Short mmCIF file of C-alpha atoms in Angstrom, two decimals:
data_model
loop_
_atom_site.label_atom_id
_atom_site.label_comp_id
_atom_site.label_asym_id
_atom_site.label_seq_id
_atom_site.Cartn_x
_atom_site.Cartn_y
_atom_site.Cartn_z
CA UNK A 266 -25.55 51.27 -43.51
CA UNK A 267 -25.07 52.27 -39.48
CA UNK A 268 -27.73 50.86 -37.00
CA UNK A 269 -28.80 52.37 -34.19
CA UNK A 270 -28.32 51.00 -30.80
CA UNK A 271 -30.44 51.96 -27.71
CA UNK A 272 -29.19 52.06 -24.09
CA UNK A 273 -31.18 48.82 -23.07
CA UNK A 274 -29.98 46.75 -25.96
CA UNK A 275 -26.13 48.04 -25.61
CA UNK A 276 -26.79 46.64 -21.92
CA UNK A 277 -28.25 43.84 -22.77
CA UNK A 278 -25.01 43.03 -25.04
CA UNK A 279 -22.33 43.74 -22.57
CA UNK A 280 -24.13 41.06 -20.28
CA UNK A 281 -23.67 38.18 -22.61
CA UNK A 282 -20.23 39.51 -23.89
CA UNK A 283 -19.12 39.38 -20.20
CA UNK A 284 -21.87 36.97 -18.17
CA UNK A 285 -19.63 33.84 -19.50
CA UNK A 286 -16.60 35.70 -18.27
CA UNK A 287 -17.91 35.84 -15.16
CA UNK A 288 -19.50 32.76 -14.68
CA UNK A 289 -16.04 31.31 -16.00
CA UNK A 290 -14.25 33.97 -12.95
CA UNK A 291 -16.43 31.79 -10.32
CA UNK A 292 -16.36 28.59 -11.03
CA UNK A 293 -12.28 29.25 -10.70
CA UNK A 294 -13.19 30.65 -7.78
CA UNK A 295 -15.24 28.09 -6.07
CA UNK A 296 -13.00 25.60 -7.16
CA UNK A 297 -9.71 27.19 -5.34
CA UNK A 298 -12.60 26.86 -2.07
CA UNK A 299 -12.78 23.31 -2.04
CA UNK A 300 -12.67 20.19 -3.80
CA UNK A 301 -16.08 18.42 -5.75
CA UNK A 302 -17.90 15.58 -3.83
CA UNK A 303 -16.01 12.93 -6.25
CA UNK A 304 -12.35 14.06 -6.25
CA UNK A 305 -10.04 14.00 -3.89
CA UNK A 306 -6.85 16.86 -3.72
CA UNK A 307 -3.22 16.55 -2.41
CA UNK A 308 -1.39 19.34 -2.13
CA UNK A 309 2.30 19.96 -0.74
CA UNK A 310 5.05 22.11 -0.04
CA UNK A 311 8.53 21.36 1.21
CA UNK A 312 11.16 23.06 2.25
CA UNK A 313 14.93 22.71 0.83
CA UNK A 314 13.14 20.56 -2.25
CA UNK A 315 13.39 22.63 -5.79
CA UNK A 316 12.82 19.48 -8.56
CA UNK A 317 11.98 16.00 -7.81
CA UNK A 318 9.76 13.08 -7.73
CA UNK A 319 7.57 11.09 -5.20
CA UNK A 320 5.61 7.62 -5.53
CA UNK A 321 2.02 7.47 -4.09
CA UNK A 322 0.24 4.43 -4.29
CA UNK A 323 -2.95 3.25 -2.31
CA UNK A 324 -3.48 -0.32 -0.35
CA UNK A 325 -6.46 -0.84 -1.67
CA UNK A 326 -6.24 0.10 -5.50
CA UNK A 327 -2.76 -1.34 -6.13
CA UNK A 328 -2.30 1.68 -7.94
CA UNK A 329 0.70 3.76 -8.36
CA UNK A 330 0.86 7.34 -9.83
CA UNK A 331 3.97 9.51 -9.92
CA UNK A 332 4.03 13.21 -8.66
CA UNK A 333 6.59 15.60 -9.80
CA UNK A 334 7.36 18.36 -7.72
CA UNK A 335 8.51 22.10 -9.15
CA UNK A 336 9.58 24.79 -6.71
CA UNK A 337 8.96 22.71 -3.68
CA UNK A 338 5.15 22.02 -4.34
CA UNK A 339 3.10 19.45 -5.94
CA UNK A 340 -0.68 18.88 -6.39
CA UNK A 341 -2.17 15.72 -6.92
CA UNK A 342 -5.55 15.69 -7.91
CA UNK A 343 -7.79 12.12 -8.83
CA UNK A 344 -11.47 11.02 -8.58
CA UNK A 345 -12.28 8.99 -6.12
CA UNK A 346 -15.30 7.22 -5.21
CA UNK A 347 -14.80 5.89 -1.50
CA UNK A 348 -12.05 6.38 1.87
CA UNK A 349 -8.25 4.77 0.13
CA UNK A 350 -5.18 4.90 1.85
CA UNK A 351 -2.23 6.34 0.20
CA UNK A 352 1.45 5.68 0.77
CA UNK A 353 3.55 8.73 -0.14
CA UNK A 354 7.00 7.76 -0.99
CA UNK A 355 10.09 10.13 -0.35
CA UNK A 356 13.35 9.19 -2.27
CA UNK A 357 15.27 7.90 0.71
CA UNK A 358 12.23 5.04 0.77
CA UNK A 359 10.49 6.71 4.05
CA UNK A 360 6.95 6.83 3.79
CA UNK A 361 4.00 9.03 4.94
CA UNK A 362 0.15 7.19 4.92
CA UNK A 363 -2.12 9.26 3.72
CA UNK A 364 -6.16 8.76 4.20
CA UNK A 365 -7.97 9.89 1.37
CA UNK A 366 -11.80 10.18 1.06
CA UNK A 367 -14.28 11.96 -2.13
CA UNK A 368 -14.24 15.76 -1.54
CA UNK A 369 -11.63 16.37 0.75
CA UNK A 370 -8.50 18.79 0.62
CA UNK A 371 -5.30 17.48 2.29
CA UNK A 372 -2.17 19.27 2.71
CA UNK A 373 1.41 18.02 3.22
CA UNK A 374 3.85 20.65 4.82
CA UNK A 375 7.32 19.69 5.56
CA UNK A 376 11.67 19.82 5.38
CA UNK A 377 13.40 17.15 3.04
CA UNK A 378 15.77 17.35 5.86
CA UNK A 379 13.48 16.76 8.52
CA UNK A 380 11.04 14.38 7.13
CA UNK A 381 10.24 12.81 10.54
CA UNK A 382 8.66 16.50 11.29
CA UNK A 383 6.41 16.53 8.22
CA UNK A 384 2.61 17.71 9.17
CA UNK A 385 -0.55 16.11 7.24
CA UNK A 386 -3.63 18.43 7.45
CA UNK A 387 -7.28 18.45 6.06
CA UNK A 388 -9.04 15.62 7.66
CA UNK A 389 -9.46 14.17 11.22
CA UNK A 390 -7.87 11.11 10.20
CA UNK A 391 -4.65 12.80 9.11
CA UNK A 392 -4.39 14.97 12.16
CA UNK A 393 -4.32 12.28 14.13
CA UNK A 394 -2.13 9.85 12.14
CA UNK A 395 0.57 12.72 12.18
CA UNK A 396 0.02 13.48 15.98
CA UNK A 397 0.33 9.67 16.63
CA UNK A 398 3.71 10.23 13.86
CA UNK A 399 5.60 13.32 15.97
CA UNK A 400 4.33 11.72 19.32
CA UNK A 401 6.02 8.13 18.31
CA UNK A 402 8.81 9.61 16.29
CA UNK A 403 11.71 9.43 18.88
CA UNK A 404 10.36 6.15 20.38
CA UNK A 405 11.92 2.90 20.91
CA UNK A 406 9.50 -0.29 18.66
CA UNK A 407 7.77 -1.92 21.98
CA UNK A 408 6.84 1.26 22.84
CA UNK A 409 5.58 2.47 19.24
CA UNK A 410 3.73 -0.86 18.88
CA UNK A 411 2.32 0.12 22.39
CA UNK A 412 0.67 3.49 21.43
CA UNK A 413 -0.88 1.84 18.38
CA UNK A 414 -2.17 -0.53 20.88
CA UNK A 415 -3.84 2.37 22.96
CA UNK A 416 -5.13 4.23 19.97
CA UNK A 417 -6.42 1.45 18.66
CA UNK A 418 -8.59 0.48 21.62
CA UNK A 419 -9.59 4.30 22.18
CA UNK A 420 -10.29 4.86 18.07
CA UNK A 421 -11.28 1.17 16.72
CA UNK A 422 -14.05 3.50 14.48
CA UNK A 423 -11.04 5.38 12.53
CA UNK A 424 -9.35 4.38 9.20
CA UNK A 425 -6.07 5.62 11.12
CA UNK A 426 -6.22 2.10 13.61
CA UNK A 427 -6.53 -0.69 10.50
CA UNK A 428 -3.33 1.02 9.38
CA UNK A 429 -1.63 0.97 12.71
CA UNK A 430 -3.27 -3.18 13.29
CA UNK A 431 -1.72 -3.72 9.82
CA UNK A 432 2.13 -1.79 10.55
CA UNK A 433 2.37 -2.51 13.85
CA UNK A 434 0.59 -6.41 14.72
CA UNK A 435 0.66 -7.44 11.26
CA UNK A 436 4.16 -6.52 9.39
CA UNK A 437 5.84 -6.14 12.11
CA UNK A 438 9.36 -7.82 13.42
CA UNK A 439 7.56 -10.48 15.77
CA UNK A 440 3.81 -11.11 14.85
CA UNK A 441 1.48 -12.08 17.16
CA UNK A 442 -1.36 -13.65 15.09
CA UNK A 443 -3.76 -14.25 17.98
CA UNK A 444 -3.26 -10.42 19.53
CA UNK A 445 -3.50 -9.38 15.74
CA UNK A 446 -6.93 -11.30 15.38
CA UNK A 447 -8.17 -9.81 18.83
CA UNK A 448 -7.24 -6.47 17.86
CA UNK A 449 -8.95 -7.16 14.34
CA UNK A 450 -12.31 -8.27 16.38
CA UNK A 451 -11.96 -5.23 18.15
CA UNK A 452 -12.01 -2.88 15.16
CA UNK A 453 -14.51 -5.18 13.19
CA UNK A 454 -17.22 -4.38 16.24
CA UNK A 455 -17.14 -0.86 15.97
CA UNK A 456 -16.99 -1.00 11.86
CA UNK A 457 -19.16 -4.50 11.06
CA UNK A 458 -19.45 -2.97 7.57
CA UNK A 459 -15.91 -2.71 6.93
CA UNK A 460 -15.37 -5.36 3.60
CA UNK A 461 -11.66 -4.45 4.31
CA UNK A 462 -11.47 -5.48 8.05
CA UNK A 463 -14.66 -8.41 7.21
CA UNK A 464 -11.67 -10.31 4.93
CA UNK A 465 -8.67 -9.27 7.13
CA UNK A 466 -10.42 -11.04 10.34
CA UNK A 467 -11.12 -14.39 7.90
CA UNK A 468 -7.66 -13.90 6.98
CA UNK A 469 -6.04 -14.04 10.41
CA UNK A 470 -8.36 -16.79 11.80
CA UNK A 471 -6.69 -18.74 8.99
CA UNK A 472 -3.38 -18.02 9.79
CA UNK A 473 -3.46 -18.92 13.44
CA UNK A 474 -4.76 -22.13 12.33
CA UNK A 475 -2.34 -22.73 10.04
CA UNK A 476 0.55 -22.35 12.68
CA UNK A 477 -1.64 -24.96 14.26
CA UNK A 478 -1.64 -27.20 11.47
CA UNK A 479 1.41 -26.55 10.22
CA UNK A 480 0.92 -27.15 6.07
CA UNK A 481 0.08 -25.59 3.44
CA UNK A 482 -3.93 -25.16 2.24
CA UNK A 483 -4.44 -26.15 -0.89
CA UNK A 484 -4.80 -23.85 -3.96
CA UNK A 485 -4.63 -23.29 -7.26
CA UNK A 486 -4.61 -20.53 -9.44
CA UNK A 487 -3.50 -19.35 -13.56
CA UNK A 488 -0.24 -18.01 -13.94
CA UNK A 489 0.98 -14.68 -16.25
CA UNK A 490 1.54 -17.26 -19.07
CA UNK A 491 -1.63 -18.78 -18.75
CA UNK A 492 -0.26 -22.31 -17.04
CA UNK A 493 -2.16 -23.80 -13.77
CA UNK A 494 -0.16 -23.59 -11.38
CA UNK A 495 -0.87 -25.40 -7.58
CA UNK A 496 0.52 -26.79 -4.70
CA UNK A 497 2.47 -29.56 -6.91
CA UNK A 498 4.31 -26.85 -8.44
CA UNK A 499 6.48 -26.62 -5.02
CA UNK A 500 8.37 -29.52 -5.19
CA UNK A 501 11.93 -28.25 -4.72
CA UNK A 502 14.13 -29.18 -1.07
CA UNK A 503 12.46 -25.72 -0.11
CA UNK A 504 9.64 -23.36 -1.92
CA UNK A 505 8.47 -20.10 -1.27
CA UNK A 506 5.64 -18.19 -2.15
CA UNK A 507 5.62 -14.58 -2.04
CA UNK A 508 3.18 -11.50 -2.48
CA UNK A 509 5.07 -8.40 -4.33
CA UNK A 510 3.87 -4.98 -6.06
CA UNK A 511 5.56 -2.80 -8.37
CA UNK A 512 4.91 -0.22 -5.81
CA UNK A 513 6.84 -1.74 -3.40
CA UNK A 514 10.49 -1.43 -3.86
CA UNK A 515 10.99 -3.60 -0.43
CA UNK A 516 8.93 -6.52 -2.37
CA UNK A 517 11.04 -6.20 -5.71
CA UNK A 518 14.30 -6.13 -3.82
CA UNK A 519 13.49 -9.44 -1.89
CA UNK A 520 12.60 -10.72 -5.28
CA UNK A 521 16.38 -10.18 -6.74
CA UNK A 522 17.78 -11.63 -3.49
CA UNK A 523 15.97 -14.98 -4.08
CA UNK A 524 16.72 -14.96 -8.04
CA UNK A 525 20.30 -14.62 -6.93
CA UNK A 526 19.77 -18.29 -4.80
CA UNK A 527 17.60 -19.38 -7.26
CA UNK A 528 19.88 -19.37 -10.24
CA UNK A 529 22.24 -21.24 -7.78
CA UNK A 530 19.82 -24.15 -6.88
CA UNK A 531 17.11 -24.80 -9.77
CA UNK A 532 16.28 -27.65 -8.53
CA UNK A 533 16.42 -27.17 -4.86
CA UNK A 534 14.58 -23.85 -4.47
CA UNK A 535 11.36 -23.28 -6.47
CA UNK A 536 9.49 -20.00 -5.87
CA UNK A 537 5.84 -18.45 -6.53
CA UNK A 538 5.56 -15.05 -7.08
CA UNK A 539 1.86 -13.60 -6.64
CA UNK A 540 1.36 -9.77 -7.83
CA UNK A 541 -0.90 -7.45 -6.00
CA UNK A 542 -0.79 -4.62 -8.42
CA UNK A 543 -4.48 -3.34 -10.56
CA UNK A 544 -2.23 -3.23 -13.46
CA UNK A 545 -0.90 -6.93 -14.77
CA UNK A 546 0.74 -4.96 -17.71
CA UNK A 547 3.49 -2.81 -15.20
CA UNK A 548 3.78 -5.91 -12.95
CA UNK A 549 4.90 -8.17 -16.81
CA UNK A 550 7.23 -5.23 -17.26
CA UNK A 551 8.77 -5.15 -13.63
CA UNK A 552 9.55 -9.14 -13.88
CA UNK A 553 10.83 -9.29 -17.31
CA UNK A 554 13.33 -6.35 -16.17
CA UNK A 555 15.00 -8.36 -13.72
CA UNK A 556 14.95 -11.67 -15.38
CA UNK A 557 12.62 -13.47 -13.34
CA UNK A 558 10.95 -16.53 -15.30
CA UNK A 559 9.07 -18.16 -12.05
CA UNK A 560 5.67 -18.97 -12.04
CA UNK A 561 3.99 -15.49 -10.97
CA UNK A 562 0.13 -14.93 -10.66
CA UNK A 563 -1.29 -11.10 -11.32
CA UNK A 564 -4.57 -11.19 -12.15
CA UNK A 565 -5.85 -7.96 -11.02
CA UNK A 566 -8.04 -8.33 -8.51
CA UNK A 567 -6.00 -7.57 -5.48
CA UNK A 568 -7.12 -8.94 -2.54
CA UNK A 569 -9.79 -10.11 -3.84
CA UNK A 570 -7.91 -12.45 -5.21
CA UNK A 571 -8.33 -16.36 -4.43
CA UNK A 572 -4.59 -17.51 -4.00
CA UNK A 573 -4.31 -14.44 -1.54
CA UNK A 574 -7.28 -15.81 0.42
CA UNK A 575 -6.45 -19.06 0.69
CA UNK A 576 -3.22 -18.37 1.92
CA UNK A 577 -3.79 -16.10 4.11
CA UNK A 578 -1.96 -13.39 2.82
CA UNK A 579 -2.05 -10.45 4.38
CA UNK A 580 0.32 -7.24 2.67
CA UNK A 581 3.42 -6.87 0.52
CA UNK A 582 5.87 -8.14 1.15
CA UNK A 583 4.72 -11.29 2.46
CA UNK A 584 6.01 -14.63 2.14
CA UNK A 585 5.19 -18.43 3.41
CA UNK A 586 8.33 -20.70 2.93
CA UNK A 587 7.61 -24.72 2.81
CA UNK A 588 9.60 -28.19 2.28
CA UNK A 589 8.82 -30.41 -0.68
CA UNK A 590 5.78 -31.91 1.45
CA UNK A 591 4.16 -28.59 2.19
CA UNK A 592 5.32 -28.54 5.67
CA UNK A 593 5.47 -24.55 6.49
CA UNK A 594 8.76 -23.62 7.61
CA UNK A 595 8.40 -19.92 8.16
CA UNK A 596 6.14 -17.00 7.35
CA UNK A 597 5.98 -13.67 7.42
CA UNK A 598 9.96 -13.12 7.01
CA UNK A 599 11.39 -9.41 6.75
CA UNK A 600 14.12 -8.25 4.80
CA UNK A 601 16.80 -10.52 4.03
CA UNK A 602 15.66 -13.01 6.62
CA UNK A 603 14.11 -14.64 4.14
CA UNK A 604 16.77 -14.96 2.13
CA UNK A 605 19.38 -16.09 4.92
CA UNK A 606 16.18 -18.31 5.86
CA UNK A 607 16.48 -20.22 2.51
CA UNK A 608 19.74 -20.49 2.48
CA UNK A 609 20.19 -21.98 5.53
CA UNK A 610 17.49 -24.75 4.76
CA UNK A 611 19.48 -25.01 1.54
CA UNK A 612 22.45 -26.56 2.90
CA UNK A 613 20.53 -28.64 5.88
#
């Protein structure tokens, strides 16, 4: 049996064979445009790169994510619900900061063999943080530490100066906790809403204090096997307690230094580890690994986490280092300082 078909009806079917098509067609379309109000979009390209791999992992979410790169270019793509800053790590263990925000399209263009040179593009934020990047790049570190100064006064509303206050006056070779606190006050009065710079101003108020004071506050906290740990725990000739990330190869690297002296002096040296990653499961896996049965804390919340605010601790790697009456010896060390620090108290 054959049916006949008019002219209206045929027309009407070739709309809703191809209308999905179509609406299907755009949506690609729009998309390539832009990026939706609740994800955020990374894309790159580099030069003299075919296959590889970088790290990114933000400050604020502990969270790390691999990115693999094919043909020079990568695209990382996540939801995102307020401003994070990323780290992007590069093989040789240089990194880029990347400022991140819901609906925004950044690009990375750049030379594996010219990394310093590497442009970040999309946002006003990460204009200027590479402008402030090339500007800086062939700079001695008084006069870095400098321009952060001056952008910091001229910008204390951008995202881009609490990651210069933080590099520059906070993890830096020599720190300055009373410039770092009036440079924190600064930024906090153009930003009073800013949780992030709220805690970070309690935190260095504390710390110049302490210097004052000279011991260390009390706390207590619930290690990774569920034991209390406290202040009586550090009972050895000399203690340290440390922050550390698996994100943060610089952290996990100091950590195999002072297992090294550790295993030498069990009784002598006793060390708390505290873990600033989202994940406790990867932070378990990155301990047990290297061998390292110490009393660590992870509990996921980041900085939100007690221990971290009652010691004042302000990134990772940091580090507080104090004789068997709590007496703080150093702080802040970098690199193997600490390790040559502990040492040297070692045989005194």
């Amino acid at each position: 049996m054959s049916i006949k078909t008019t002219g209206r009806e045929a027309g009407r079917g070739l709309i809703s064979l191809f209308l999905p098509l179509c609406l299907s067609a755009l949506s690609l379309l729009l998309a390539a445009c832009g990026v939706s109000g609740d994800r955020f979009r990374l894309e790159g390209k580099f030069k003299n790169l075919n296959q590889g791999e970088f790290y990114i992992y933000s400050l604020e979410q502990g969270r790390k994510d691999t990115i693999a790169v094919r043909d020079g270019r990568f695209v990382y793509d996540i939801e995102l619900a307020d401003t994070v800053t990323y780290l992007l790590m590069f093989p040789n263990f240089s990194e880029i900061p990347i400022f991140a925000r819901p609906g925004a399209l950044v690009k990375i263009d750049g030379d594996v063999s010219h990394l310093k040179e590497t442009t970040v593009t999309g946002t006003d934020e990460n204009k200027a943080m590479t402008a402030f990047r090339l500007d800086t790049s062939e700079l001695m570190p008084p006069e870095v530490k400098e321009r952060a100064r001056l952008f910091i006064a001229d910008h204390p509303q951008s995202v881009v100066s609490l990651f210069l206050l933080r590099r520059y006056f906070i993890q830096g070779l020599e720190t300055d906790y009373k410039e770092a606190f009036d440079l924190c006050g600064t930024l906090l009065e153009a930003q009073p809403a800013n949780i992030a710079l709220i805690q970070l101003h309690k935190q260095l108020e504390t710390l110049q204090s302490l210097k004052a004071k000279g011991k260390l506050p009390h706390f207590s906290a619930t290690d990774s096997e569920g034991r209390k740990v406290g202040n009586s725990q550090l009972d050895g000739k000399v203690n340290v307690v440390l922050t550390w990330a698996s994100w943060s190869f610089e952290s996990q690297n100091i950590m195999r230094q002072l297992k090294k002296v550790e295993k030498k002096n069990p009784k002598e040296l006793k060390v708390l580890s505290i873990c600033l990653d989202a994940s406790t499961a990867e932070g378990l896996f990155t301990l047990k690994r290297d061998s390292i049965d110490w009393p660590n804390v992870c509990d996921g919340k980041l900085w939100q986490s007690a221990i971290v605010k009652q010691l004042a601790l302000t990134y990772v790697p940091d580090n507080i280092v104090v004789d068997k009456d709590g007496n703080i010896l150093a702080r802040s060390l970098k690199g193997t300082e600490l390790k040559e620090k502990v040492e040297s108290l070692l045989k005194q």
